[in-house]
Coordinates of C-alpha atoms in Angstrom, one line a residue:
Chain A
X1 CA -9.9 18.0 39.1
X2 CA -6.9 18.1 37.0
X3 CA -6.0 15.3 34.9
X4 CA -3.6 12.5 35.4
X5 CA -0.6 13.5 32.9
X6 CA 2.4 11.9 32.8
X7 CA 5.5 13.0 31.3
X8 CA 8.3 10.1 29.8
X9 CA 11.3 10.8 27.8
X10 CA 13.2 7.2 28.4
X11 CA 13.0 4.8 25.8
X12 CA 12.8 2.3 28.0
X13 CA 10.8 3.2 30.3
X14 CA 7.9 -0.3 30.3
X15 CA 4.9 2.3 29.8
X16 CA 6.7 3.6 26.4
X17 CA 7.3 -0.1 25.7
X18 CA 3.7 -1.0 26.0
X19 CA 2.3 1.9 24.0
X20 CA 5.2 0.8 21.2
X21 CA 4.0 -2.4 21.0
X22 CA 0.1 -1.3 20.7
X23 CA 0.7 0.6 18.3
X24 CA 3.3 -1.4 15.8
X25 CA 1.3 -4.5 16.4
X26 CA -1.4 -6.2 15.2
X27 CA -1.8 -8.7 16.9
X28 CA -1.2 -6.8 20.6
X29 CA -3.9 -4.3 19.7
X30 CA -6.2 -7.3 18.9
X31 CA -5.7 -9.6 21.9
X32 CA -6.0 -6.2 23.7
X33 CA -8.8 -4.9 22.2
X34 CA -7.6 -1.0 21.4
X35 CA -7.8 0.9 18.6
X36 CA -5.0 3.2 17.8
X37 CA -6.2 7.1 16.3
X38 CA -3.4 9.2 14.9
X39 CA -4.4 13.2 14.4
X40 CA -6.6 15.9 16.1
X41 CA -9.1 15.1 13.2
X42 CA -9.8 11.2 14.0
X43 CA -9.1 11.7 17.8
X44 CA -11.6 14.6 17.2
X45 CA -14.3 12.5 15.4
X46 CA -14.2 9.5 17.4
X47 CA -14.5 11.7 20.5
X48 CA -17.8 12.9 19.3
X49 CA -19.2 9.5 18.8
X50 CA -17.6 7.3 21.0
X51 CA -21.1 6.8 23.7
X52 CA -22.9 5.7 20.4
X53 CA -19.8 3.2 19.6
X54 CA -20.1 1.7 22.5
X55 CA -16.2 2.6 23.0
X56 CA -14.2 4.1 25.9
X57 CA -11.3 6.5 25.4
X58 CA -8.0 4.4 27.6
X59 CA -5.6 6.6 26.9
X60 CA -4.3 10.0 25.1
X61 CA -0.8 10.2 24.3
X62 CA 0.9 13.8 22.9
X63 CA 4.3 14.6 21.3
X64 CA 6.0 17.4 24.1
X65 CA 6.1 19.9 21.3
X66 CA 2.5 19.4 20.4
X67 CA 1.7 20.4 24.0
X68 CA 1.2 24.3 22.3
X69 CA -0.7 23.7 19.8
X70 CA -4.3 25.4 19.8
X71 CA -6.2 22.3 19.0
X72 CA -4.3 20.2 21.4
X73 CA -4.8 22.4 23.8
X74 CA -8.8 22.6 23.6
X75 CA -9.0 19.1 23.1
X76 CA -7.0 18.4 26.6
X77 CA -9.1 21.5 28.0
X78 CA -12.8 19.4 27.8
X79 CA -11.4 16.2 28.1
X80 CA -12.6 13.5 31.1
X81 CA -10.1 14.2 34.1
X82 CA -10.6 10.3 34.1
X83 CA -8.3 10.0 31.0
X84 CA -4.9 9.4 31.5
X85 CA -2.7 11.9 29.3
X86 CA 0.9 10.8 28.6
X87 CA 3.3 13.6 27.0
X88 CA 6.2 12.0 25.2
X89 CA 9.6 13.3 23.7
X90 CA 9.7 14.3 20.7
X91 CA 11.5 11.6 19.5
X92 CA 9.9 8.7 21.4
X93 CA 6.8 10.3 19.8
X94 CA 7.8 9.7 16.4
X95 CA 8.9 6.5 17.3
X96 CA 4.5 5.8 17.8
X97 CA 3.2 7.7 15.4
X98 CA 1.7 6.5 11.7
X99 CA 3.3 9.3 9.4
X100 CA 5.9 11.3 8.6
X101 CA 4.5 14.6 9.9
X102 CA 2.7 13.4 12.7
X103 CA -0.1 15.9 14.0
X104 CA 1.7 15.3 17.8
X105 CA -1.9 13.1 19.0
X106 CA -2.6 9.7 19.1
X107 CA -5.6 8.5 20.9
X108 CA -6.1 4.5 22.4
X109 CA -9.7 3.1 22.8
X110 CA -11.2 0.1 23.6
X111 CA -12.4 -1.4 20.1
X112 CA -15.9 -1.0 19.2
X113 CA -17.8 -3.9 18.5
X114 CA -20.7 -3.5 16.0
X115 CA -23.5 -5.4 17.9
X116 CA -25.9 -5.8 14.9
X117 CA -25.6 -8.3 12.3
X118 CA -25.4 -7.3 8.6
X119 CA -29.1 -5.2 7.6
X120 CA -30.3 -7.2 4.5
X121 CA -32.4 -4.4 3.7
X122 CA -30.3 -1.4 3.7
X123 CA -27.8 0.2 1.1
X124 CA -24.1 -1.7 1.5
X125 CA -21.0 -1.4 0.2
X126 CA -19.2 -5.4 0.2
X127 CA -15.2 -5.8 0.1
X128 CA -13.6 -8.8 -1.1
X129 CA -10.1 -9.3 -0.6
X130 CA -9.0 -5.7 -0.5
X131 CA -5.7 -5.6 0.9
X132 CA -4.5 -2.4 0.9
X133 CA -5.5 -0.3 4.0
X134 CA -5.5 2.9 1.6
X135 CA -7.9 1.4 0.0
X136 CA -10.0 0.0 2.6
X137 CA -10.0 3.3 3.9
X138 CA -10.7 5.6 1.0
X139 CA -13.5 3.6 0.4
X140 CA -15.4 3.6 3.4
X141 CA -14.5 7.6 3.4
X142 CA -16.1 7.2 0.0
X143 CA -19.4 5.3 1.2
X144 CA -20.0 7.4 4.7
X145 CA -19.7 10.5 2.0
X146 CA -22.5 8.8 -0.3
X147 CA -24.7 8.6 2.6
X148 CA -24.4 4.4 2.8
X149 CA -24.5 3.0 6.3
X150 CA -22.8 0.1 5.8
X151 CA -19.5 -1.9 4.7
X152 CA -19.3 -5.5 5.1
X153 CA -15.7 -6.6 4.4
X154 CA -14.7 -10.4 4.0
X155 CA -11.8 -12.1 6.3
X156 CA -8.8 -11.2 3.7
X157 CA -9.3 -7.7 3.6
X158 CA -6.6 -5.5 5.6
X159 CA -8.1 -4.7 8.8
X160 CA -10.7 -2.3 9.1
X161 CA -10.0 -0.6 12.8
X162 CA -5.9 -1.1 12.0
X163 CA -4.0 2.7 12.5
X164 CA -3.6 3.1 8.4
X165 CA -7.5 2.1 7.4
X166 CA -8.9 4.3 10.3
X167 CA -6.3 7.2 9.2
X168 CA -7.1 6.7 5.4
X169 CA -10.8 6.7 6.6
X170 CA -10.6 10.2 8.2
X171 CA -13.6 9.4 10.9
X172 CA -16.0 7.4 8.4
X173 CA -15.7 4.4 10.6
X174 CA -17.6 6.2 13.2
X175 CA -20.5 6.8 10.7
X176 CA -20.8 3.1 9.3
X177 CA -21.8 0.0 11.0
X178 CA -18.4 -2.2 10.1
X179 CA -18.8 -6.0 10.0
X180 CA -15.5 -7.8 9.4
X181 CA -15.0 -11.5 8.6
X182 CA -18.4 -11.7 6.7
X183 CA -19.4 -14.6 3.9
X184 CA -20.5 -12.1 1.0
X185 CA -22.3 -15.1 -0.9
X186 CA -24.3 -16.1 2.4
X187 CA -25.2 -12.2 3.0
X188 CA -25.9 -11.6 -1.4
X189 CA -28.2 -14.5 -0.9
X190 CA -31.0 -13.0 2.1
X191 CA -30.2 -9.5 0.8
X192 CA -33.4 -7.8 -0.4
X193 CA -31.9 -5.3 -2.6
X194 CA -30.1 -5.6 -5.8
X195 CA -26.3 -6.7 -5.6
X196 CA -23.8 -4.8 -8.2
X197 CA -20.6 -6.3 -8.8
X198 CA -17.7 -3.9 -10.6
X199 CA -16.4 -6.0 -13.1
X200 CA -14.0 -5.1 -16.7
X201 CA -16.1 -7.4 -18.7
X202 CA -17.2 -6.1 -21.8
X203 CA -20.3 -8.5 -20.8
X204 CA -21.8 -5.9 -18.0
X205 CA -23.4 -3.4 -17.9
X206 CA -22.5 0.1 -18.3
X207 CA -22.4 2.3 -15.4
X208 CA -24.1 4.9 -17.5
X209 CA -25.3 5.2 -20.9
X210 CA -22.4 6.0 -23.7
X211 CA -23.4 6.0 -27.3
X212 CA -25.5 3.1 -28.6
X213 CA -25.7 1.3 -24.9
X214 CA -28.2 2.2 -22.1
X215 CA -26.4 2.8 -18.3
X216 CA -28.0 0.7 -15.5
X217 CA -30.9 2.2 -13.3
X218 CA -29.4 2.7 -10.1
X219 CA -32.8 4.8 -9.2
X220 CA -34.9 1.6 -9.7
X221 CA -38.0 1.9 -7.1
X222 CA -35.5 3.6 -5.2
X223 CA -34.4 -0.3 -3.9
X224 CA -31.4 -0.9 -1.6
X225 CA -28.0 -1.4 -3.7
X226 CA -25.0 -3.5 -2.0
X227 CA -21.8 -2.7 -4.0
X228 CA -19.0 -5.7 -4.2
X229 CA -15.6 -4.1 -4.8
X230 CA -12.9 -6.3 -5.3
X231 CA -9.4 -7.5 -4.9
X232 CA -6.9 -4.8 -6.3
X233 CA -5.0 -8.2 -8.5
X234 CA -7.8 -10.8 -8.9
X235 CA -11.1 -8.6 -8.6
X236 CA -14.1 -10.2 -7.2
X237 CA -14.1 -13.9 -6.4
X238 CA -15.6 -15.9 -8.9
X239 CA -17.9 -17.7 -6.6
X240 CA -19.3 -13.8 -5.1
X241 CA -19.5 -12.5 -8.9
X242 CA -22.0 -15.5 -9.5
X243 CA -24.3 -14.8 -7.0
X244 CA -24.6 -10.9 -7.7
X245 CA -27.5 -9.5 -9.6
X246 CA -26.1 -7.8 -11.8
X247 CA -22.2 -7.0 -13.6
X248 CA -21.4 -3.3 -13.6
X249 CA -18.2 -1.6 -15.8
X250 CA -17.5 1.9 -15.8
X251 CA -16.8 2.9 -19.4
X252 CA -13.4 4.1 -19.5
X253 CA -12.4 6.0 -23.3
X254 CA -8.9 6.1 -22.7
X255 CA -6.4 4.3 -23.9
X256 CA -5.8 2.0 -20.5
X257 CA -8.9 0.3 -19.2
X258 CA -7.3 0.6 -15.8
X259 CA -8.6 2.1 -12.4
X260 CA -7.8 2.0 -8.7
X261 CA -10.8 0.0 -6.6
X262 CA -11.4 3.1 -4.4
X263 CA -11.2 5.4 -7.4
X264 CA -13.9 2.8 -9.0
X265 CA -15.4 2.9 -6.4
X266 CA -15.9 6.3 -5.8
X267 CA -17.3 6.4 -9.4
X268 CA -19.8 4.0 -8.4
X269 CA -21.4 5.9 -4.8
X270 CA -21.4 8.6 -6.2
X271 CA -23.7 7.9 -9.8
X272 CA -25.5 5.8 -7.2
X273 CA -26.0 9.5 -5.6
X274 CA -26.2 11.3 -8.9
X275 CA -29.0 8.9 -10.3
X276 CA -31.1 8.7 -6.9
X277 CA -31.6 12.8 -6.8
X278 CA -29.7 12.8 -3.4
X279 CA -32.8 10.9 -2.0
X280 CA -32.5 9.5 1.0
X281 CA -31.0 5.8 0.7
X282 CA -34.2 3.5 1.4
X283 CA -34.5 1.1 3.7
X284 CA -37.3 -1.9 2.6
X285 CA -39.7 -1.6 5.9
Chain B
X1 CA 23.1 -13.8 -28.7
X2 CA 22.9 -14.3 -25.3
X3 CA 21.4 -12.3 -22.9
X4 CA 24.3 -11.0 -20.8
X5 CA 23.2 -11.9 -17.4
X6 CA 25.0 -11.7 -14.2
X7 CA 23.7 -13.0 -10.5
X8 CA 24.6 -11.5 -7.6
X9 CA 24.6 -12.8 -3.9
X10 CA 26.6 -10.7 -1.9
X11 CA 25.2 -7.6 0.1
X12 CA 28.8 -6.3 -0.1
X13 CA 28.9 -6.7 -4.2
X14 CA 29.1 -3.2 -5.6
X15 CA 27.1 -3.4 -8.1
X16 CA 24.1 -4.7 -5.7
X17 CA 25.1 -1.4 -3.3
X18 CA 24.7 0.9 -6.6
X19 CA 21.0 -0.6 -7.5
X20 CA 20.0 -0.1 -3.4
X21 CA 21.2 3.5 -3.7
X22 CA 19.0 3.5 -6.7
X23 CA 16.3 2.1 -5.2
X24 CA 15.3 3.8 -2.3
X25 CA 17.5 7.7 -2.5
X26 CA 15.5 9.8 -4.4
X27 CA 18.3 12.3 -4.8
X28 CA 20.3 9.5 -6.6
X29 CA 17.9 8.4 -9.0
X30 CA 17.5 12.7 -10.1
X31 CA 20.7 12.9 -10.3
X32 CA 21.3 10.0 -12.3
X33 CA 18.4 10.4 -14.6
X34 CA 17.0 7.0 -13.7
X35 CA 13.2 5.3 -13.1
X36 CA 12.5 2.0 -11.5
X37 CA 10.1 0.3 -12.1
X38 CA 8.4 -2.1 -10.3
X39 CA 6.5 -5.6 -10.6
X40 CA 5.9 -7.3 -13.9
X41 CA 2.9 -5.2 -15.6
X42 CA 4.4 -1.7 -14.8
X43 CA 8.0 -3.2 -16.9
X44 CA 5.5 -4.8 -19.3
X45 CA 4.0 -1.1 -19.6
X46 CA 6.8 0.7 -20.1
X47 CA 8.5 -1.8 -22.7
X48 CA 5.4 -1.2 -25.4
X49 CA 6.0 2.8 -24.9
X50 CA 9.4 3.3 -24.5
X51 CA 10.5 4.2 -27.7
X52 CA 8.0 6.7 -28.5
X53 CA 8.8 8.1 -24.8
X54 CA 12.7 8.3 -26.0
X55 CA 13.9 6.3 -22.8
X56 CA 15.8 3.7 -22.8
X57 CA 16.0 0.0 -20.8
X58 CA 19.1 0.8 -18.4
X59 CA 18.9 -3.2 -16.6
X60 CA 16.6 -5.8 -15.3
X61 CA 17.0 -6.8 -12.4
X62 CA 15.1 -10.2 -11.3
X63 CA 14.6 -12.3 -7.7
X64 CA 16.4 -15.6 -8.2
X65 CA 12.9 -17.5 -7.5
X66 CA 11.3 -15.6 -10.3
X67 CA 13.3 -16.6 -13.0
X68 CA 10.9 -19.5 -13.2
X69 CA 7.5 -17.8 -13.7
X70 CA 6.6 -18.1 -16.9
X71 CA 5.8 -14.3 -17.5
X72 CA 9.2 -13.3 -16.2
X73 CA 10.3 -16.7 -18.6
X74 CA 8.2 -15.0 -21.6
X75 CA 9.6 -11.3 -20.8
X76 CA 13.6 -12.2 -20.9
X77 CA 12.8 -14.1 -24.1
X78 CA 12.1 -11.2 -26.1
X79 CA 14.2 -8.6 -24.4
X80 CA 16.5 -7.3 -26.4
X81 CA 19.9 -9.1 -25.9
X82 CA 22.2 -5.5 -25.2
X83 CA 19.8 -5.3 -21.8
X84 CA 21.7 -6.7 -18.7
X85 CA 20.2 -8.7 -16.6
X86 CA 21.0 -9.0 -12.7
X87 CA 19.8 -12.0 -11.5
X88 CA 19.9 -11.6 -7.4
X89 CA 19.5 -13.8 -4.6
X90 CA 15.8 -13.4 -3.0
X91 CA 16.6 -11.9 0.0
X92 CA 18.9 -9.3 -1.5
X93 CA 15.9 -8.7 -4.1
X94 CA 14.0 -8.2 -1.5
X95 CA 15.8 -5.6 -0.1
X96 CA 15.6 -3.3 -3.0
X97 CA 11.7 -3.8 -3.8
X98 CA 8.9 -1.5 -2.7
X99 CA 6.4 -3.3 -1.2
X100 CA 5.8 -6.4 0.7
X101 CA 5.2 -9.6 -1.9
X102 CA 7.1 -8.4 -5.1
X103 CA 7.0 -10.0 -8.4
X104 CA 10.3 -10.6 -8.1
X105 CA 11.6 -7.9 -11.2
X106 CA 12.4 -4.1 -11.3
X107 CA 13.2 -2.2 -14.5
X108 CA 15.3 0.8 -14.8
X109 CA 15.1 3.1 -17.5
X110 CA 16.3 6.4 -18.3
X111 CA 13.9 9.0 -17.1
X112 CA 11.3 9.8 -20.1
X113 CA 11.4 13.8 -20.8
X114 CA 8.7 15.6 -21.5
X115 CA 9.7 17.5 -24.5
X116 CA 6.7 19.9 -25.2
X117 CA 5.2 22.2 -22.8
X118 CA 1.9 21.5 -21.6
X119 CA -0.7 21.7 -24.2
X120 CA -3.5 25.0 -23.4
X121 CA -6.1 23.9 -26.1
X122 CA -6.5 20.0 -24.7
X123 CA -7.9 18.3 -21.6
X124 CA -5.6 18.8 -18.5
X125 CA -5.4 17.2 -14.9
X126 CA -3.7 19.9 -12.7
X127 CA -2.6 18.9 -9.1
X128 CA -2.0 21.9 -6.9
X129 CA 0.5 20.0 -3.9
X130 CA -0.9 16.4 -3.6
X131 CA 2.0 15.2 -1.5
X132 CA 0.9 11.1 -1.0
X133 CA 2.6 9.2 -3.6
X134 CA -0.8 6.5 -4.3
X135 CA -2.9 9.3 -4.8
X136 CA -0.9 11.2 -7.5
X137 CA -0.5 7.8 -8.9
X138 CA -4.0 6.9 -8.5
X139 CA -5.1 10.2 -10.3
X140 CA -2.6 9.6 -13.4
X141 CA -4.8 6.3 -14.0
X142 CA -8.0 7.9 -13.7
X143 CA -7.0 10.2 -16.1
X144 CA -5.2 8.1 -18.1
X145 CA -8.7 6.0 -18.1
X146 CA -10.6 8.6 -19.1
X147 CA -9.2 9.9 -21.8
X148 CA -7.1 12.7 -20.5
X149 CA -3.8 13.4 -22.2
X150 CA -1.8 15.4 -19.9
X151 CA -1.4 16.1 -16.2
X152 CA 0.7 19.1 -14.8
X153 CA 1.8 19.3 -11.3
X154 CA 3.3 21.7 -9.2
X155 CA 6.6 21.5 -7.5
X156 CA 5.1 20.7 -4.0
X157 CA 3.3 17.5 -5.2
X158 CA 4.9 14.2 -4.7
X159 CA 7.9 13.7 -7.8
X160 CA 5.6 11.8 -10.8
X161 CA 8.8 9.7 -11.6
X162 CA 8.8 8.2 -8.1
X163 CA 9.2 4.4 -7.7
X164 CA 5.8 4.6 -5.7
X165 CA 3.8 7.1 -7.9
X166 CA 4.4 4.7 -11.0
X167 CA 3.3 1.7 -9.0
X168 CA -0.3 3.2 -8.0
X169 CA -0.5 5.0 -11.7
X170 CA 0.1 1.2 -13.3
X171 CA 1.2 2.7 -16.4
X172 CA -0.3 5.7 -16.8
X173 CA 2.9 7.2 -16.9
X174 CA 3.4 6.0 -20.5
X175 CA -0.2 7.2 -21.9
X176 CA 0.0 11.0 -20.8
X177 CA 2.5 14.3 -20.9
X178 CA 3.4 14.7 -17.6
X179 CA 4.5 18.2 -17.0
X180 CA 6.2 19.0 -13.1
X181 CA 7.4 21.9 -11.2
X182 CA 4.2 24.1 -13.1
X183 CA 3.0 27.2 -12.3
X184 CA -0.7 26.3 -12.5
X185 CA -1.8 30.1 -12.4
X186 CA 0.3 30.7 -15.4
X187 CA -1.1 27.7 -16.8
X188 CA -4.8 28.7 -16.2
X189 CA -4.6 32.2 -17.7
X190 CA -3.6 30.9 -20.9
X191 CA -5.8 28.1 -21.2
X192 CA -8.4 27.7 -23.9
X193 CA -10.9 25.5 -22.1
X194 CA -13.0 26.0 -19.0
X195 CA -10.8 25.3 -15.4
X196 CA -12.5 23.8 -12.6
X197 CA -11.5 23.5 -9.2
X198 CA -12.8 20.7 -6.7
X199 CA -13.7 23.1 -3.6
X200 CA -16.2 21.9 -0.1
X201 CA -17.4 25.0 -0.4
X202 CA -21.0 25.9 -0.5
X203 CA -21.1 28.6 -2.9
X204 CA -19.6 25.9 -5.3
X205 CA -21.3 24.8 -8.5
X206 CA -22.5 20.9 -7.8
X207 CA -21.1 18.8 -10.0
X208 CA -24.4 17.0 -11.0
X209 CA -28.2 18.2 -10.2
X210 CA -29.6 17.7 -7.3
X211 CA -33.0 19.0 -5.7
X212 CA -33.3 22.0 -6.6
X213 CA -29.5 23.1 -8.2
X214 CA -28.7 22.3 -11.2
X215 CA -25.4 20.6 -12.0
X216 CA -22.7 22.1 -13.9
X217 CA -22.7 21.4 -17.6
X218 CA -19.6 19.7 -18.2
X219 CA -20.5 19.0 -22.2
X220 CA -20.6 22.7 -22.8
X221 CA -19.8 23.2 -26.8
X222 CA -17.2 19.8 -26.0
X223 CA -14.7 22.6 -24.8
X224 CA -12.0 21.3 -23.0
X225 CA -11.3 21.1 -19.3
X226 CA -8.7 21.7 -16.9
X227 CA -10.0 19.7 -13.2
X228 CA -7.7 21.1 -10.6
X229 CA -7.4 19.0 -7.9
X230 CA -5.5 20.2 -4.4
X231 CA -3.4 19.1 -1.1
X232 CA -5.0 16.7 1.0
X233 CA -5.3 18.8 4.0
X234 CA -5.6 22.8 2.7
X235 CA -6.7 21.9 -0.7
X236 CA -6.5 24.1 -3.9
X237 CA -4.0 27.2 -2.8
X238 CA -6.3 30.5 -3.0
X239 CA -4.1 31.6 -5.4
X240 CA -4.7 29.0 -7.8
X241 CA -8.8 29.1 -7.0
X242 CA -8.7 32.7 -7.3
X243 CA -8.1 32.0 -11.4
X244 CA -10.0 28.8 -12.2
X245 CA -13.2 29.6 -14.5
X246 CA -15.7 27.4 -11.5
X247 CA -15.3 26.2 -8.7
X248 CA -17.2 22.6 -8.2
X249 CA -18.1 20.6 -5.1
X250 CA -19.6 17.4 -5.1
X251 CA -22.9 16.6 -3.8
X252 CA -22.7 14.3 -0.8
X253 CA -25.6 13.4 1.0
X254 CA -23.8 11.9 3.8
X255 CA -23.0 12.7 7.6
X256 CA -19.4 13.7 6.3
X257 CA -18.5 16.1 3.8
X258 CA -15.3 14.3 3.3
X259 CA -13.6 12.4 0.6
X260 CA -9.8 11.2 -0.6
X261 CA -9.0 13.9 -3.0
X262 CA -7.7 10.7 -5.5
X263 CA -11.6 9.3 -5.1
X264 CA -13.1 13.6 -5.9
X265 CA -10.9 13.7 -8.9
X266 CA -11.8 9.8 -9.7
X267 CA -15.8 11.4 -9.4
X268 CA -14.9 14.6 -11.5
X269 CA -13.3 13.1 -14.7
X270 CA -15.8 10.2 -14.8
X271 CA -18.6 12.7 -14.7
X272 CA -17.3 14.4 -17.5
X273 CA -16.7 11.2 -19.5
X274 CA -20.3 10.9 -18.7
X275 CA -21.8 14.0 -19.7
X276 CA -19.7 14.2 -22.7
X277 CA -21.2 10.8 -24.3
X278 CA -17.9 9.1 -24.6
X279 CA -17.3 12.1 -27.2
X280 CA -13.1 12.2 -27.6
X281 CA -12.1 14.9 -25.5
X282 CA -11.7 18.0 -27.6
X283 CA -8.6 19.9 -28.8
X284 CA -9.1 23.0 -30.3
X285 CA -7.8 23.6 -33.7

């Protein structure tokens, strides 16, 4: 059975409108429920997991020119004949895609819906108020890289299944559970781990030990951690930072005490990795 | 003596066409030798530093609503009174910013020249065609934060000087030697330190222990170090990993083996500021 492709090259044809208007906006792909991937690589990734998601592929949608390309072409070649392909112009293409040098694949899927709440007793990484999808994304890359299973991001966060977080995320949402729209302090507060905070005051504790001051035991009993990154301006939110266990600071010897949230918080998983031994991340039974 | 200050409501005003050329062509701001810089604490940033970066205050330009905040109020008090200021109407100032809620001022400055060539006895950041503008940016911080004195970059990587680059380096800019358009092989061979190169590969050194590897010694006689950091998708050219001293990977426990190559170099550079004890960074006599 061969699959259903079809082939458009008008700009206003009301198919090319639709996908325009799923892909450029938020709140269409929202009430609709789809998920926009741009590349092979995510379209790849989510492919592989998307029974486990819960998620169903609606729709794949190639550039004309892309058409040739090896990797397209295996990807179309095992694909459902149930999925409808749609090969666009060139430039009504572009006209879809995220970037500049668009890989020629975009991929639309019915959103998946994370049908567990929050695990209290399993490593976590917490975002508050991070707004820039880079960002959002880098930083679950980050976490699904340290081996955490879990990011829990409050309502002002950018959007964790938007095109530019799922792009910047390169397939980690597929490897985390995701909980949007979560109340950090209620979550902090039945967690039964410890809760580390990133913070620039010279009050907390050092990430790990420079001269005279002892770093913070991240392998403690091997116990869950939940990391809180913060805003990119404002940092954490007063009212989280009070109910954390614990202040962390990375000690920085440069002359600027000054670091991106995903770079910090790169730092952060990964001495969480370093001091653990690559263990397994625990789960309290 | 007053401030000459002039305020501007016209999209048609020539003077307001001349700082939108500025603003958003690339090939305009080369040519003319001129950075802009954006939101208060990059212009705050680059005022401290620009005397011993020989660069010079060009114009201010400020959003008509800003005028009022009392950290744009504080900054015109002490600027010196030969710096025009351009006062514009909000919607016109909006048209020149880069991003979505601006602080309502932009600096421009002559370009700061780098006037030695990059140093072969001192810590180095080398970036071997990163071509998205935050990550460059974000690695200049990191550096920047950890002590690191110079960055070199090759001609492929996104141009240092850019409007976004300074924005995601928040002021890094003005703490290191920034050294473009570098051969990084050339580099390497006369370097006095150890060069490390950030590779997935499995035959890579990890850059910490874990069971049963040991990690790369990073404090080794406090020689310097070169990280090399590569293009998000190919990563470090062959040609450049073919001369490094090591190449490192990163331990990651997780289902992916993937990370933003701003959050490995983030990893990298803290990891040496951790081995080394906070020790300065070495330059060899």
């Amino acid at each position: 059975m061969k699959q259903r492709v079809k082939s458009l090259a008008s700009r206003d044809n009301p198919h090319f409108k639709a996908l325009k208007k799923i892909c450029h906006n938020g709140h269409a792909r929202r009430a609709a429920g789809i998920i926009v991937l741009d590349g092979m690589h995510l379209v790849e990734s989510y492919t592989e997991s998307c029974l486990r998601l819960g998620s169903r592929l609606e729709e794949i949608v190639i550039a004309d020119s892309a058409q040739d390309k090896p990797e397209v072409a295996r990807y179309l070649a095992v694909l459902p004949a149930n999925v409808p392909v749609t090969v666009l112009a060139d430039r009504l293409f572009d006209e879809l895609a995220l970037v500049r040098s668009p890989s020629g694949i975009l991929a639309l899927a019915t959103r998946p819906s994370c049908p567990t709440a929050p695990d209290a007793a399993s490593d976590a990484v917490l975002l508050d108020g991070i707004q820039d999808p880079g960002n959002v994304g880098s930083i679950l890359r980050s976490a699904a890289a340290a081996g955490f299973s879990q990011a829990l991001l409050t309502a002002d966060c950018a959007q964790a299944w938007s095109p530019k977080v799922l792009r910047a995320a390169m397939g980690a949402h597929f490897l985390l559970s995701i909980h949007e729209n979560v109340d950090l302090c209620a979550f902090i507060n039945r967690y039964c781990g410890r809760t580390l905070a990133t913070m620039l005051n010279a009050a907390s504790y050092p990430l790990f030990s420079t001269d005279g001051f002892d770093g913070i035991d991240l392998a403690q009993s091997m116990r869950p951690i939940a990391w809180v990154f913060g805003n990119e301006g404002q940092g954490i939110r007063p009212a989280v930072a009070a109910c954390v266990s614990c202040c962390v600071r990375i000690p920085m010897p440069g002359a600027a005490e000054s670091l991106n949230v995903a770079a910090a918080a790169a730092i952060c998983l990964f001495e969480t990795v370093r001091q653990r031994g690559w263990a397994s991340p625990q789960r309290v039974p």
